[in-house]
Coordinates of C-alpha atoms in Angstrom, one line a residue:
Chain A
M1 CA -16.5 24.4 -3.1
T2 CA -17.4 22.2 -6.3
P3 CA -17.4 24.1 -9.4
G4 CA -20.8 25.3 -10.4
T5 CA -22.8 24.4 -7.4
T6 CA -23.8 26.2 -4.6
P7 CA -22.3 25.9 -1.0
A8 CA -25.8 24.2 -0.2
E9 CA -25.9 21.4 -2.8
D10 CA -22.2 20.4 -1.3
R11 CA -23.6 20.2 2.1
R12 CA -25.9 18.0 0.9
R13 CA -23.9 15.8 -1.4
F14 CA -21.1 15.5 1.3
R15 CA -23.8 14.6 3.8
R16 CA -25.5 12.1 1.5
T17 CA -21.8 10.7 0.0
L18 CA -20.8 10.6 4.0
V19 CA -24.1 8.1 4.8
R20 CA -23.5 6.1 2.2
V21 CA -20.1 5.6 2.7
L22 CA -20.5 5.4 6.7
L23 CA -23.9 2.8 6.2
V24 CA -21.6 0.3 3.4
Q25 CA -19.0 0.0 6.4
A26 CA -21.2 -0.3 9.1
I27 CA -22.1 -3.3 6.6
A28 CA -18.5 -4.5 6.2
V29 CA -17.3 -4.0 9.5
A30 CA -20.6 -6.0 11.6
L31 CA -19.3 -9.1 8.7
L32 CA -15.9 -9.1 10.1
W33 CA -17.2 -8.5 14.0
L34 CA -20.1 -11.1 13.3
L35 CA -16.8 -13.8 12.3
Q36 CA -15.0 -12.9 15.4
Y37 CA -18.0 -13.2 17.4
R38 CA -19.0 -17.0 15.7
Y39 CA -15.6 -18.2 15.7
S40 CA -13.4 -16.8 18.4
G41 CA -15.3 -16.5 21.2
Chain B
M1 CA 7.5 -23.5 -12.4
H2 CA 5.9 -25.1 -15.3
P3 CA 7.1 -23.7 -18.9
I4 CA 3.0 -22.7 -19.5
N5 CA 3.4 -20.7 -16.3
W6 CA 6.5 -18.7 -17.5
I7 CA 4.8 -18.5 -20.9
I8 CA 1.7 -16.0 -18.9
V9 CA 4.7 -14.2 -17.0
V10 CA 6.2 -13.0 -20.1
A11 CA 2.7 -12.9 -22.3
Y12 CA 1.4 -10.4 -19.4
I13 CA 4.5 -8.5 -19.3
A14 CA 4.6 -8.1 -23.2
Y15 CA 1.2 -7.4 -23.1
V16 CA 1.6 -4.2 -20.6
V17 CA 4.6 -2.9 -22.6
I18 CA 3.4 -3.2 -25.9
D19 CA 0.2 -1.3 -24.8
G20 CA 1.2 1.2 -22.8
I21 CA 3.4 2.6 -26.1
R22 CA 0.8 2.3 -28.1
R23 CA -0.8 4.7 -26.1
A24 CA 2.3 7.4 -26.0
K25 CA 0.3 8.7 -29.0
G26 CA -2.1 11.2 -26.9
T27 CA 1.0 12.5 -25.5
K28 CA 2.6 14.9 -27.6
E29 CA 2.1 17.5 -25.0
L30 CA 3.6 18.0 -21.6
E31 CA 0.0 18.3 -20.5
G32 CA -1.4 14.8 -22.3
Y33 CA 1.8 13.4 -20.6
F34 CA 1.4 14.5 -16.9
L35 CA -2.3 14.4 -16.8
A36 CA -3.8 12.9 -19.8
N37 CA -5.6 16.6 -20.8
R38 CA -7.5 15.5 -17.5
S39 CA -9.7 13.2 -19.8
L40 CA -9.7 10.2 -18.2
P41 CA -13.1 8.8 -16.6
W42 CA -13.4 7.9 -12.9
W43 CA -13.6 4.5 -13.0
A44 CA -10.3 3.9 -14.9
V45 CA -8.8 6.7 -12.6
G46 CA -10.3 5.0 -9.4
L47 CA -9.1 1.8 -9.9
S48 CA -5.6 3.7 -10.8
V49 CA -5.8 4.8 -7.3
M50 CA -6.3 1.4 -5.8
A51 CA -3.8 0.0 -8.1
T52 CA -0.9 2.5 -6.8
Q53 CA -1.9 2.1 -3.4
L54 CA -2.0 -2.0 -3.8
S55 CA 1.6 -2.9 -4.1
A56 CA 3.3 -6.7 -4.5
V57 CA 3.7 -6.1 -0.5
T58 CA 0.2 -6.8 -0.4
M59 CA 0.0 -10.1 -2.6
I60 CA 2.9 -11.5 -0.8
G61 CA 3.6 -10.1 2.8
T62 CA -0.2 -9.0 3.6
T63 CA -1.3 -12.7 2.6
G64 CA 1.7 -13.9 4.5
Q65 CA 0.7 -11.8 7.8
G66 CA -3.0 -13.0 7.6
A67 CA -1.6 -16.8 7.8
T68 CA 0.8 -15.9 10.5
D69 CA -1.5 -13.2 12.3
G70 CA -5.1 -13.4 11.5
M71 CA -7.3 -10.0 10.2
R72 CA -6.9 -7.7 12.9
F73 CA -4.2 -5.7 10.2
I74 CA -7.4 -4.7 8.6
Q75 CA -7.8 -2.1 11.4
F76 CA -5.7 -0.2 9.7
Y77 CA -7.4 0.7 6.9
F78 CA -10.6 2.1 9.2
G79 CA -9.7 5.6 8.4
L80 CA -9.8 5.4 5.3
P81 CA -13.7 5.4 3.7
I82 CA -14.0 8.7 6.2
A83 CA -10.8 10.2 4.7
M84 CA -12.1 9.9 1.3
V85 CA -15.2 11.6 2.2
V86 CA -13.1 14.8 3.6
L87 CA -10.9 14.8 1.1
G88 CA -13.7 15.4 -1.7
V89 CA -14.8 18.1 0.0
T90 CA -11.7 19.5 0.6
L91 CA -8.3 19.1 -1.0
V92 CA -9.8 17.4 -4.1
P93 CA -11.7 20.6 -5.2
F94 CA -8.9 22.7 -4.3
L95 CA -6.1 21.0 -6.2
H96 CA -8.1 20.2 -9.0
G97 CA -10.0 23.4 -9.6
A98 CA -6.9 25.0 -9.1
R99 CA -5.6 22.8 -12.5
V100 CA -2.0 22.5 -11.8
F101 CA -0.2 19.5 -12.4
T102 CA 1.6 18.7 -8.9
A103 CA 0.3 19.1 -5.1
Y104 CA 2.8 21.5 -4.4
E105 CA 2.3 23.8 -7.3
Y106 CA -1.0 24.9 -5.2
L107 CA 1.5 25.8 -2.3
E108 CA 3.1 28.2 -3.9
R109 CA 0.4 29.9 -5.1
R110 CA -1.3 30.3 -1.9
L111 CA 1.3 30.3 0.0
N112 CA 5.6 31.0 -0.8
P113 CA 8.3 29.2 -3.2
A114 CA 10.1 27.9 -0.3
T115 CA 6.9 25.9 0.8
R116 CA 6.9 24.7 -2.0
T117 CA 10.0 23.7 -2.6
L118 CA 10.8 21.9 0.6
A119 CA 7.5 19.9 0.2
S120 CA 8.5 18.9 -3.4
F121 CA 11.8 17.8 -2.0
L122 CA 10.8 15.9 0.8
F123 CA 8.6 14.0 -1.9
L124 CA 11.2 13.6 -3.8
C125 CA 13.2 11.9 -1.1
S126 CA 10.8 9.7 0.6
R127 CA 9.2 8.3 -3.0
G128 CA 12.7 8.3 -4.8
A129 CA 13.8 5.7 -1.5
S130 CA 10.1 4.3 -1.2
V131 CA 9.8 3.3 -4.9
G132 CA 13.4 1.1 -4.4
V133 CA 11.8 -0.8 -1.6
I134 CA 8.5 -1.6 -3.4
I135 CA 10.8 -3.5 -5.9
A136 CA 13.2 -4.8 -3.6
A137 CA 10.3 -6.8 -2.1
P138 CA 9.2 -8.7 -4.8
A139 CA 12.7 -9.2 -6.4
V140 CA 13.7 -10.9 -2.9
V141 CA 11.1 -13.4 -3.1
F142 CA 11.7 -14.4 -6.9
S143 CA 15.2 -14.9 -6.7
A144 CA 15.3 -16.8 -3.6
V145 CA 12.3 -18.7 -5.2
F146 CA 13.4 -18.7 -8.6
G147 CA 17.3 -19.1 -7.6
W148 CA 17.8 -15.5 -9.6
T149 CA 20.3 -13.1 -8.6
L150 CA 18.6 -10.5 -7.5
P151 CA 19.6 -7.5 -10.2
Y152 CA 18.2 -9.6 -12.6
A153 CA 15.0 -9.7 -10.0
V154 CA 14.7 -6.3 -10.2
A155 CA 15.8 -5.9 -13.4
L156 CA 12.2 -8.1 -14.6
I157 CA 10.2 -6.0 -12.1
G158 CA 12.0 -2.5 -13.1
V159 CA 13.1 -2.3 -17.1
P160 CA 9.4 -3.2 -18.4
T161 CA 7.9 -0.9 -15.9
V162 CA 10.5 2.0 -17.0
L163 CA 10.0 1.6 -20.3
Y164 CA 6.0 2.3 -20.4
T165 CA 6.2 4.3 -18.0
M166 CA 8.2 6.7 -19.8
I167 CA 7.5 6.7 -23.0
G168 CA 3.5 6.2 -22.2
G169 CA 3.3 9.3 -19.9
V170 CA 0.1 8.8 -17.3
Q171 CA -2.2 7.3 -20.0
A172 CA -0.3 4.0 -20.3
V173 CA 0.2 4.5 -16.4
T174 CA -3.8 4.2 -15.8
W175 CA -4.7 2.1 -18.8
A176 CA -2.3 -0.4 -17.2
D177 CA -3.0 -0.1 -13.8
V178 CA -7.0 -0.6 -14.8
K179 CA -5.5 -3.6 -16.2
Q180 CA -3.8 -5.2 -13.9
M181 CA -6.1 -4.2 -11.4
V182 CA -8.2 -6.7 -12.7
L183 CA -5.9 -9.5 -12.8
I184 CA -5.1 -9.0 -9.5
V185 CA -9.0 -9.1 -8.1
F186 CA -9.1 -12.3 -10.8
S187 CA -6.1 -14.0 -9.2
L188 CA -7.2 -13.5 -5.6
L189 CA -11.0 -14.7 -6.2
A190 CA -9.1 -17.7 -8.5
I191 CA -6.6 -18.7 -4.9
V192 CA -10.2 -18.5 -2.7
I193 CA -11.9 -20.9 -4.6
V194 CA -8.7 -23.2 -5.0
L195 CA -8.1 -23.2 -1.4
L196 CA -11.8 -24.0 -1.2
V197 CA -11.9 -26.9 -3.1
Q198 CA -8.3 -28.1 -2.0
L199 CA -9.2 -28.1 2.3
P200 CA -9.8 -31.5 3.6
V201 CA -12.6 -29.5 5.9
A202 CA -15.8 -27.7 5.1
P203 CA -14.7 -23.7 5.0
G204 CA -17.4 -23.2 8.7
E205 CA -15.2 -25.7 10.4
A206 CA -12.1 -24.2 8.5
L207 CA -13.3 -21.0 10.3
S208 CA -13.6 -22.7 13.4
I209 CA -10.4 -24.3 13.3
A210 CA -8.7 -20.6 12.3
G211 CA -11.1 -18.8 14.9
A212 CA -9.6 -21.4 17.8
T213 CA -5.6 -19.5 17.4
G214 CA -7.5 -15.9 16.9
R215 CA -6.8 -15.4 13.7
L216 CA -10.3 -13.8 13.2
R217 CA -9.9 -11.7 16.3
T218 CA -10.0 -8.5 13.9
F219 CA -10.9 -5.7 16.9
D220 CA -9.0 -4.7 19.9
F221 CA -10.7 -1.4 21.4
S222 CA -7.8 -0.7 23.9
F223 CA -6.2 2.7 23.4
N224 CA -2.5 1.5 23.2
L225 CA -0.2 4.0 21.7
T226 CA 2.5 1.6 21.0
D227 CA 0.4 -1.0 19.0
T228 CA -0.2 0.0 15.4
Y229 CA -2.8 -2.6 15.2
T230 CA -5.9 -1.1 17.2
F231 CA -9.4 -0.3 16.3
W232 CA -8.4 3.7 17.6
S233 CA -5.3 4.0 15.6
G234 CA -7.3 2.6 12.6
V235 CA -9.3 5.3 12.8
I236 CA -7.2 8.0 14.4
G237 CA -4.0 7.9 13.0
G238 CA -5.5 5.9 9.9
F239 CA -7.8 8.7 9.3
F240 CA -4.5 11.1 9.0
L241 CA -2.3 8.8 7.3
M242 CA -4.8 8.4 4.3
M243 CA -5.6 12.2 4.4
S244 CA -2.2 12.5 3.9
Y245 CA -1.4 9.9 1.7
F246 CA -4.2 10.8 -0.9
G247 CA -4.4 14.4 -0.4
T248 CA -0.9 15.5 -0.4
D249 CA 1.4 12.6 -2.0
Q250 CA 1.8 13.5 -5.3
S251 CA 1.8 9.4 -6.4
Q252 CA -1.9 10.0 -5.5
V253 CA -3.4 12.9 -6.4
Q254 CA -1.7 12.7 -9.3
R255 CA -4.1 9.6 -10.0
Y256 CA -7.5 12.1 -9.5
L257 CA -5.9 15.2 -11.3
T258 CA -6.3 13.1 -14.6
A259 CA -10.2 13.0 -14.0
R260 CA -12.8 14.9 -16.3
S261 CA -13.9 17.5 -13.3
V262 CA -13.9 17.7 -9.7
P263 CA -16.9 15.4 -8.9
E264 CA -15.6 12.2 -11.4
A265 CA -12.5 13.1 -8.8
R266 CA -14.0 12.7 -5.9
T267 CA -16.1 9.8 -7.6
S268 CA -12.6 8.3 -8.3
L269 CA -11.7 8.7 -4.4
L270 CA -14.7 6.9 -3.3
M271 CA -14.5 3.4 -4.8
S272 CA -11.0 2.9 -2.5
A273 CA -13.7 4.0 0.1
Y274 CA -15.7 1.4 -0.8
W275 CA -13.6 -1.5 -1.9
K276 CA -10.4 -1.0 0.2
I277 CA -11.1 -2.9 3.3
P278 CA -13.6 -5.6 1.5
L279 CA -10.3 -6.1 -0.9
Q280 CA -8.2 -6.3 2.8
A281 CA -10.4 -8.5 4.0
L282 CA -9.7 -10.7 1.1
V283 CA -6.6 -10.2 1.1
L284 CA -5.9 -11.3 4.9
M285 CA -8.5 -14.1 4.3
I286 CA -6.1 -15.8 1.7
G287 CA -3.5 -16.1 4.2
V288 CA -6.0 -17.2 7.2
L289 CA -7.1 -20.1 4.7
I290 CA -3.8 -21.1 3.4
F291 CA -2.5 -21.1 7.3
V292 CA -5.5 -23.8 7.5
F293 CA -4.2 -25.9 5.0
Y294 CA -0.8 -26.2 5.7
L295 CA -2.4 -28.1 9.1
F296 CA -3.3 -30.5 6.7
Q297 CA -0.8 -30.5 3.9
A298 CA 2.8 -30.6 5.7
P299 CA 4.5 -27.7 5.3
P300 CA 8.3 -27.0 4.7
L301 CA 10.1 -26.1 8.2
L302 CA 11.5 -22.7 6.1
F303 CA 9.6 -21.0 3.6
N304 CA 12.4 -19.4 2.4
P305 CA 14.3 -22.4 -0.2
A306 CA 17.4 -20.0 -0.2
H307 CA 18.3 -20.4 3.3
E308 CA 16.6 -23.9 3.5
S309 CA 19.6 -25.0 1.3
A310 CA 22.1 -22.7 3.1
V311 CA 21.1 -24.2 6.2
R312 CA 20.9 -27.6 4.9
A313 CA 24.3 -27.5 3.4
E314 CA 26.1 -25.9 6.6
A315 CA 24.2 -27.7 9.9
G316 CA 22.5 -30.8 8.4
A317 CA 22.1 -32.3 11.0
E318 CA 20.5 -29.7 13.4
Y319 CA 18.5 -29.2 11.1
G320 CA 17.4 -33.0 10.2
A321 CA 16.8 -32.9 14.3
L322 CA 14.6 -29.7 13.9
E323 CA 12.4 -31.5 11.1
S324 CA 11.9 -34.6 12.8
R325 CA 10.5 -32.8 15.7
F326 CA 8.5 -30.7 13.6
N327 CA 7.0 -33.5 11.1
E328 CA 6.0 -35.0 15.0
A329 CA 4.6 -31.8 16.0
W330 CA 2.6 -31.1 12.4
T331 CA 1.0 -34.8 12.5
E332 CA 0.0 -34.2 16.4
R333 CA -1.5 -30.5 15.5
E334 CA -3.1 -32.4 12.0
S335 CA -4.8 -34.8 13.9
A336 CA -5.8 -31.7 16.8
A337 CA -7.3 -29.9 14.3
R338 CA -8.9 -32.8 12.6
T339 CA -10.6 -33.3 15.9
L340 CA -11.5 -29.7 16.3
A341 CA -13.3 -29.3 13.3
V342 CA -16.0 -31.9 14.0
S343 CA -16.4 -31.2 17.8
E344 CA -18.8 -29.1 19.4
G345 CA -20.0 -28.0 23.1
A346 CA -17.7 -29.1 26.1
A347 CA -15.6 -31.4 23.6
G348 CA -15.2 -28.8 21.2
V349 CA -13.8 -26.3 24.4
A350 CA -10.8 -29.8 25.1
A351 CA -10.7 -29.9 21.1
A352 CA -9.4 -26.1 20.8
E353 CA -7.5 -26.1 23.9
R354 CA -5.7 -29.5 22.7
F355 CA -5.3 -27.8 19.5
R356 CA -3.6 -24.3 20.7
A357 CA -1.1 -26.7 22.6
S358 CA 0.3 -28.6 19.7
E359 CA 0.1 -25.3 17.5
D360 CA 2.6 -23.9 20.3
I361 CA 5.0 -26.6 20.0
A362 CA 5.1 -26.7 16.2
N363 CA 5.9 -22.8 16.5
G364 CA 8.7 -23.1 19.0
V365 CA 10.1 -26.1 16.3
R366 CA 9.9 -23.3 13.5
T367 CA 11.0 -20.3 15.8
E368 CA 14.0 -22.5 16.8
A369 CA 14.7 -23.0 12.6
L370 CA 14.5 -19.7 11.4
D371 CA 17.0 -18.7 14.4
L372 CA 19.5 -21.2 12.3
A373 CA 18.9 -20.2 9.1
N374 CA 20.0 -16.3 11.4
R375 CA 22.8 -17.6 12.4
V376 CA 24.0 -19.7 9.1
T377 CA 23.1 -17.3 6.9
G378 CA 23.5 -14.4 9.0
Q379 CA 20.3 -12.0 7.3
P380 CA 16.7 -11.8 9.0
S381 CA 15.3 -15.1 8.5
R382 CA 11.6 -14.5 8.7
D383 CA 10.0 -16.0 6.4
V384 CA 6.0 -14.6 6.3
N385 CA 6.9 -13.1 2.4
Y386 CA 7.3 -16.8 1.0
I387 CA 4.1 -18.4 3.0
V388 CA 2.1 -17.9 -0.3
P389 CA 4.7 -18.0 -3.7
H390 CA 5.4 -21.3 -1.6
F391 CA 1.5 -22.4 -1.9
V392 CA 0.8 -20.6 -5.8
L393 CA 3.9 -22.9 -6.8
T394 CA 3.7 -25.7 -4.7
Y395 CA -0.1 -26.4 -5.0
L396 CA -2.3 -24.4 -7.3
P397 CA -2.4 -26.1 -10.9
I398 CA -0.8 -25.0 -14.0
G399 CA -1.7 -21.9 -15.5
L400 CA -3.1 -20.2 -12.2
A401 CA 0.5 -20.3 -10.7
G402 CA 1.8 -17.8 -13.8
L403 CA -1.2 -16.3 -13.6
F404 CA -0.9 -15.7 -9.4
I405 CA 3.0 -14.4 -10.0
A406 CA 2.3 -12.4 -12.9
A407 CA -0.5 -10.2 -10.4
I408 CA 2.5 -10.4 -7.8
M409 CA 4.4 -8.3 -10.6
A410 CA 1.2 -6.6 -11.8
A411 CA 0.9 -5.1 -8.1
A412 CA 4.7 -4.3 -8.5
M413 CA 4.4 -2.4 -11.4
S414 CA 1.1 -0.5 -11.3
S415 CA 2.8 1.2 -7.7
I416 CA 6.5 2.0 -8.9
S417 CA 4.3 3.0 -12.1
S418 CA 2.6 5.7 -10.5
E419 CA 5.6 6.5 -8.4
L420 CA 7.8 7.1 -11.5
N421 CA 5.7 9.3 -13.0
S422 CA 5.2 11.4 -10.2
L423 CA 8.5 11.8 -9.1
S424 CA 9.4 12.6 -12.9
T425 CA 6.3 15.3 -12.4
V426 CA 7.5 16.7 -9.6
S427 CA 11.1 16.8 -10.8
V428 CA 10.1 18.5 -14.1
I429 CA 7.1 21.0 -12.4
D430 CA 8.3 22.0 -9.3
F431 CA 12.3 21.9 -10.1
Y432 CA 13.2 22.0 -13.4
R433 CA 10.7 24.4 -14.4
R434 CA 10.2 26.4 -11.6
W435 CA 14.0 26.9 -11.1
L436 CA 16.3 26.1 -14.0
R437 CA 14.0 27.1 -17.4
P438 CA 11.0 28.9 -16.7
D439 CA 10.8 29.5 -20.7
A440 CA 11.5 26.1 -22.4
T441 CA 9.3 25.0 -25.0
D442 CA 6.7 22.2 -24.0
A443 CA 9.1 19.6 -26.5
H444 CA 11.6 20.3 -24.8
F445 CA 10.0 19.5 -20.8
L446 CA 8.3 16.4 -22.5
M447 CA 11.9 15.3 -23.4
V448 CA 12.8 16.5 -20.0
S449 CA 10.2 14.4 -18.3
K450 CA 11.1 11.3 -20.0
F451 CA 14.8 11.4 -19.3
T452 CA 13.5 11.8 -15.5
T453 CA 11.7 8.9 -15.8
A454 CA 14.2 7.0 -16.5
F455 CA 16.5 8.8 -14.0
W456 CA 14.0 7.9 -11.2
G457 CA 13.7 4.4 -12.8
L458 CA 17.8 3.8 -12.7
I459 CA 17.6 5.2 -8.7
A460 CA 14.6 2.9 -7.8
C461 CA 16.5 -0.3 -9.2
V462 CA 19.8 0.6 -7.3
V463 CA 18.2 1.5 -4.2
A464 CA 16.4 -1.9 -4.4
T465 CA 19.3 -4.0 -4.7
Y466 CA 20.9 -2.3 -1.8
A467 CA 17.7 -2.3 0.3
A468 CA 17.5 -6.1 -0.1
T469 CA 20.5 -6.6 1.2
L470 CA 20.0 -4.1 4.1
G471 CA 17.0 -5.4 5.9
S472 CA 17.3 -2.7 7.7
L473 CA 17.3 0.1 5.1
I474 CA 13.4 -0.7 4.6
E475 CA 13.0 0.4 8.2
V476 CA 14.5 3.5 8.2
V477 CA 12.7 4.2 4.5
N478 CA 8.8 3.7 6.2
R479 CA 9.7 5.8 9.3
F480 CA 11.5 8.7 7.2
G481 CA 8.3 8.9 5.3
S482 CA 6.4 9.4 8.7
F483 CA 8.5 12.1 10.0
F484 CA 6.8 15.0 7.5
Y485 CA 3.6 13.3 5.8
G486 CA 1.3 14.4 9.1
S487 CA 3.7 18.0 8.7
I488 CA 2.5 18.0 4.8
L489 CA -0.8 17.8 5.4
G490 CA -1.1 20.5 7.9
V491 CA 0.7 22.9 5.3
F492 CA -2.2 22.0 2.7
L493 CA -4.6 22.3 5.4
L494 CA -3.2 25.8 6.6
A495 CA -3.1 26.8 3.1
M496 CA -7.2 26.4 3.0
I497 CA -7.8 28.8 5.8
P498 CA -7.6 32.1 4.8
F499 CA -6.3 34.5 7.6
V500 CA -2.4 32.1 7.4
K501 CA 0.2 33.9 5.9
P502 CA 2.9 32.1 3.8
W503 CA 6.4 32.5 6.1
P504 CA 4.2 31.3 9.5
A505 CA 3.1 28.7 7.3
F506 CA 6.7 27.3 6.2
F507 CA 7.5 27.7 9.5
A508 CA 5.0 25.7 11.2
L509 CA 5.6 22.7 8.5
I510 CA 9.2 22.8 10.0
A511 CA 8.0 22.9 13.4
G512 CA 5.7 20.0 12.5
M513 CA 8.5 17.8 11.1
V514 CA 10.4 18.8 14.8
A515 CA 7.9 17.6 16.8
V516 CA 7.4 14.5 14.8
A517 CA 11.5 13.6 14.9
T518 CA 11.2 14.4 19.1
V519 CA 8.8 11.9 19.4
S520 CA 9.9 9.5 17.5
F521 CA 13.5 9.9 19.1
G522 CA 11.9 10.4 22.5
A523 CA 9.3 8.1 22.5
P524 CA 10.6 5.3 19.7
S525 CA 7.3 2.4 20.6
I526 CA 4.7 5.3 20.0
S527 CA 3.1 3.7 16.5
F528 CA 3.8 5.5 13.6
L529 CA 0.6 6.1 12.7
W530 CA 0.1 8.6 15.6
H531 CA 2.8 10.7 14.3
N532 CA 0.8 12.1 11.5
V533 CA -1.6 13.5 14.2
I534 CA 1.0 15.1 15.7
G535 CA 2.3 16.6 12.8
V536 CA -1.1 18.1 11.7
F537 CA -1.8 19.3 14.9
T538 CA 1.1 20.6 15.4
V539 CA 1.8 22.6 12.0
L540 CA -1.6 23.5 12.6
L541 CA -1.3 25.0 15.4
A542 CA 1.8 26.8 15.0
G543 CA 0.7 28.0 11.6
I544 CA -2.2 29.6 13.3
L545 CA -0.1 31.3 15.9
L546 CA 2.5 32.9 14.6
S547 CA 0.1 34.1 11.6
V548 CA -2.0 35.7 14.5
V549 CA 1.1 37.0 16.4
A550 CA 2.4 38.1 13.3
G551 CA -0.8 40.8 12.9
T552 CA -1.8 39.7 9.2
R553 CA -5.3 38.3 10.5
G554 CA -7.3 39.7 8.2
A555 CA -5.0 41.1 5.5
G556 CA -6.4 38.4 2.7
A557 CA -4.5 36.1 0.6
N558 CA -6.9 34.1 -1.9
P559 CA -7.5 30.5 -1.3
G560 CA -8.4 29.4 -4.7

């Protein structure tokens, strides 16, 4: 747990961060997929 | 190389060393020398984390891999972003909050001295050898490309790095990493722009040609334990590898222990979570574009200039015959590539077929040439690492070539400095201070720390000189690391479980390493990425079972 925060705050922050990171990675993976789909068939 | 390029390389080395020495001011005591008094901002730590992971192998090896194998290597990193988020709520708050110098110190606090000593000893063995390999990779290329002797190339990379790391401590390492990372990204973007300008076809046409050879096929969803580069080995095996690397390897842990607070340490790791995959995509795409570039500009038959001159001297007639066959194949391939670039529909399919056939013929001749080089020199002749240096030195404008060579050195130095710094920290904190001189003064430890940095630098240079001549040694070093990486992560996770007791955790660590060694020797075809998964779960299972069997549940060791 992060010093100075409650477990509930920690869980909320973790969920928010996880969603943000996954969203950015999903965009990166989608672009790579598009590249493969468009040019490799 | 043009004198202006050399001036840029020398200016870069001088700047990094002088700036590093200047930063020695804030390192008058041990906490300043090893942890910068835990005062560094998240963005500097984040760039240092990325620079430590990105070595010269990325600059010359991964770009070369992009040219020969395409984009699929990127799957290796698919587990990294999730690992960073999970570390942010598990090991990072534990380690930063514990106010330790090394990750292994925490193991003694929570478990026992034996576990700490074994984990730190394994770190010293693997990192001590791998830092030599990190020097060897660019040194071998530089010695072949510039005609230097190998010890000279090793010294050119190793000595300045040891100098600023030894004098300036972690402050010098981190701020040098920041500048090196900026230089690396700038030079990568510059090389992309130059490639796009110099290609005789439009970017979309270049991608069509690369796609026809399968180099843009990024995803492989087959579940195959023997293939390192599949979606599943990257997501699952890569997740545990990155958890081990960023969560338990002192060379990375020490980066974020210098952060001002737990949230800043966490944010520094998230920088990698966001940017590592796009950066690797850029590196691999450079390789793909260089592959397309050499479809329209005649490449050498052998990219390693040292091998080429040796083959010409020893087997000139045979090599000459191969060259004329290669030139024929290249001419046909270039014509096929130009047709493919402007073809669509059914004509595009036929053009792609013709292009692939000509590509196979050209590759066949190149394979024969590589076999000949192997016979003549008696050395491994794979020349993936020489493709990008050849392009840089032959086709990049004056100034930019020097900048890219400086960036290759920056990538090597940023990894070497972090590793030397962490090797010194573990040597002093986990061995010297723990077992030999627990009561010595801070000034004494500071002096010993500088000495051990120089000592590990010397070891690294010696390993680099021998690793370069023994190609298989590099593989041995990488394989050795995979024996215990997952197991050490397992023991750190055990340390976070309240009812796990010290000795069960120690024996679980041993059991994990035995399990991985058994799989490694019993089923050598299984990819090393899965070794981490086997190690983690064996240690967790053994540690929990042994603790329960020992009847110690609820005895309550404090996990903080």
